C-alpha atoms as a PDB file:
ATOM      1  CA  UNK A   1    -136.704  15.211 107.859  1.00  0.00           C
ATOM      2  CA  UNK A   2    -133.787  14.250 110.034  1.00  0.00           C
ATOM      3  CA  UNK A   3    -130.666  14.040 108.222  1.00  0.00           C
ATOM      4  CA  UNK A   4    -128.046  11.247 109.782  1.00  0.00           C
ATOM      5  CA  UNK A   5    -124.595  12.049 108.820  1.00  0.00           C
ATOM      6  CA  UNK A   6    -120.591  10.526 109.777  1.00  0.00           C
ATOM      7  CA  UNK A   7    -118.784  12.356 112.722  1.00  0.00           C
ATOM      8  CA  UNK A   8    -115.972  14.937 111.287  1.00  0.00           C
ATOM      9  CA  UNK A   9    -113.212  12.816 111.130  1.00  0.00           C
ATOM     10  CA  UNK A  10    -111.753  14.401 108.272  1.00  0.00           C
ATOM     11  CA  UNK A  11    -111.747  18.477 109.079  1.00  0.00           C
ATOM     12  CA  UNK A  12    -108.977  19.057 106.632  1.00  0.00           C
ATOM     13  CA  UNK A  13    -111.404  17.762 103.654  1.00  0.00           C
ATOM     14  CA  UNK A  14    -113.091  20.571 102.551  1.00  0.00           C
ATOM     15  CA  UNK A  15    -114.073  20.053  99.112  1.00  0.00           C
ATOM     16  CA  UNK A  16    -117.436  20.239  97.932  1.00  0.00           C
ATOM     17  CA  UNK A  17    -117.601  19.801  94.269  1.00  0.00           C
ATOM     18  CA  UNK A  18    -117.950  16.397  92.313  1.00  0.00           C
ATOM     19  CA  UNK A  19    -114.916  14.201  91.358  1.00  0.00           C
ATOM     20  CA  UNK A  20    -112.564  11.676  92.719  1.00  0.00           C
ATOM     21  CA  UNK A  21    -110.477  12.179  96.020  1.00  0.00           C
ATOM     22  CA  UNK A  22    -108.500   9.733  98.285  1.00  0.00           C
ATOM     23  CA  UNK A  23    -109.994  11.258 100.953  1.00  0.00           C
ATOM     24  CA  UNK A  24    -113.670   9.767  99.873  1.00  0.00           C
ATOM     25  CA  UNK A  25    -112.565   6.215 100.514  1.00  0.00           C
ATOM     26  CA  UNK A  26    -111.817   7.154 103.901  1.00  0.00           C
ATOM     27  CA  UNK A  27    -115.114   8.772 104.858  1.00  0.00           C
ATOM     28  CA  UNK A  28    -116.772   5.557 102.733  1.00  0.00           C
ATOM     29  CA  UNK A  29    -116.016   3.552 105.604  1.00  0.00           C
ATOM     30  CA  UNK A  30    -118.121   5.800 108.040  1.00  0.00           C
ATOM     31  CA  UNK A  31    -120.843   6.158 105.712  1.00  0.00           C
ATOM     32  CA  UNK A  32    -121.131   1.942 105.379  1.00  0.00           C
ATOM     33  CA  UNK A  33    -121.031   1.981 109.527  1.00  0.00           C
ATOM     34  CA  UNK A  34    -123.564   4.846 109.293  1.00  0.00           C
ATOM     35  CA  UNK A  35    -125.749   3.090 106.698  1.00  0.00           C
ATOM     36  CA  UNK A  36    -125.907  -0.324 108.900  1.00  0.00           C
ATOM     37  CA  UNK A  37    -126.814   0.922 112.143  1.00  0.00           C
ATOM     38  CA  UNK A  38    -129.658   3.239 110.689  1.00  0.00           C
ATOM     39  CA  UNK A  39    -130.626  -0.260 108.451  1.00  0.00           C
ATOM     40  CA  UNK A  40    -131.048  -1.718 111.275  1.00  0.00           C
ATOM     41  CA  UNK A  41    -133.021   0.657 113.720  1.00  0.00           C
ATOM     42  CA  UNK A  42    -135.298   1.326 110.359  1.00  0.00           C
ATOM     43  CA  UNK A  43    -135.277  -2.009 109.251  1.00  0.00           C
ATOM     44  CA  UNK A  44    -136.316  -0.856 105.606  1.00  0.00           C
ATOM     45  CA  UNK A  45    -137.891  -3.301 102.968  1.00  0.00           C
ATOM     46  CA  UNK A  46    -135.264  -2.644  99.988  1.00  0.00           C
ATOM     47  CA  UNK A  47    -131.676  -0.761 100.281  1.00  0.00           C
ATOM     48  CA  UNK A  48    -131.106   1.297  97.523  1.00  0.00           C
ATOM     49  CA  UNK A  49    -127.764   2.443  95.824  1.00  0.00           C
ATOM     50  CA  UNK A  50    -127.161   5.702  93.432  1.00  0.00           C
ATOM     51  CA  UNK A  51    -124.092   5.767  91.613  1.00  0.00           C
ATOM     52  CA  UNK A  52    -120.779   3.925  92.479  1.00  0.00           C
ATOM     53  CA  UNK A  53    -120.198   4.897  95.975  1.00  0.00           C
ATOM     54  CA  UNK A  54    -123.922   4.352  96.729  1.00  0.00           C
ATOM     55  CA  UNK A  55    -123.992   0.672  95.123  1.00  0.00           C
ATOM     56  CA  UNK A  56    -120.580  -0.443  97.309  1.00  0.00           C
ATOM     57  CA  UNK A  57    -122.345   0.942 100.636  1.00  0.00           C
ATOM     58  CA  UNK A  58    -125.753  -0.688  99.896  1.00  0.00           C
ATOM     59  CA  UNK A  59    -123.792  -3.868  98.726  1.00  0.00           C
ATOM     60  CA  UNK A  60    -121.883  -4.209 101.873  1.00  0.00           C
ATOM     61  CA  UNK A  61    -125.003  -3.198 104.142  1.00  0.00           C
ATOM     62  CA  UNK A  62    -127.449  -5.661 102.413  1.00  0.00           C
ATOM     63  CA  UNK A  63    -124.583  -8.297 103.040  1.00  0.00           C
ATOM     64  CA  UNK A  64    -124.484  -7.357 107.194  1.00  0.00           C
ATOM     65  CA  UNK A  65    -128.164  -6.881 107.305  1.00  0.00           C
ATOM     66  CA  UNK A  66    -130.109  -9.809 104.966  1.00  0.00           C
ATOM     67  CA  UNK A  67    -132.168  -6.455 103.261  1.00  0.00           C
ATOM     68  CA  UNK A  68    -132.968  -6.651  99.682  1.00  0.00           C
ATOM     69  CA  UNK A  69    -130.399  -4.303  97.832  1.00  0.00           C
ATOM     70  CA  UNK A  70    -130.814  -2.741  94.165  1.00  0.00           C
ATOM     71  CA  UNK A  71    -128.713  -0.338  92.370  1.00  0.00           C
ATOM     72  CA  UNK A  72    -129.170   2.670  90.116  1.00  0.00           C
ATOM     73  CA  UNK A  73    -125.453   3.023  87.879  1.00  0.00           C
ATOM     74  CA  UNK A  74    -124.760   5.912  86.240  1.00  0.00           C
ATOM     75  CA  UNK A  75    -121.642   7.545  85.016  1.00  0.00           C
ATOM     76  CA  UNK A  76    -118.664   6.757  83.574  1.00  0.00           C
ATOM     77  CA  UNK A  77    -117.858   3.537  84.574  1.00  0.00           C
ATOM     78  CA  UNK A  78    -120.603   1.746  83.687  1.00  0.00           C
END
């Protein structure tokens, strides 16, 4: 398995348990660049999206990329 992950652009981040930070917003960004250009070297059938960061990524890559998106909410804002 070959895991693709966002460059360190936040070394002072450092947290690792759940919960809301600022700082997450920021490395969203990445992770929707990220997302795209593995979409579209991939070129999967269906995006899919697990909880609320997950469904705003595979929202905004399915809108770039034309690829089927569905979405899995759980938590506390549904």
């Amino acid at each position: 398995v070959y895991i693709r992950r966002i460059p360190n652009v936040a070394p002072w981040y450092k947290k690792l348990t759940a919960g809301p930070s600022l700082t997450k917003i920021y490395l969203d960004f990445f992770l929707i660049f990220t997302t795209w250009r593995e979409a579209k070297k991939w070129k999967p059938d269906i995006l899919h999206g697990h909880l609320h960061e997950g469904c705003f990524i595979g929202w905004i890559v399915s809108l770039f990329t034309g690829i089927p998106f569905v979405f899995d909410l759980q938590g506390s804002l549904i």
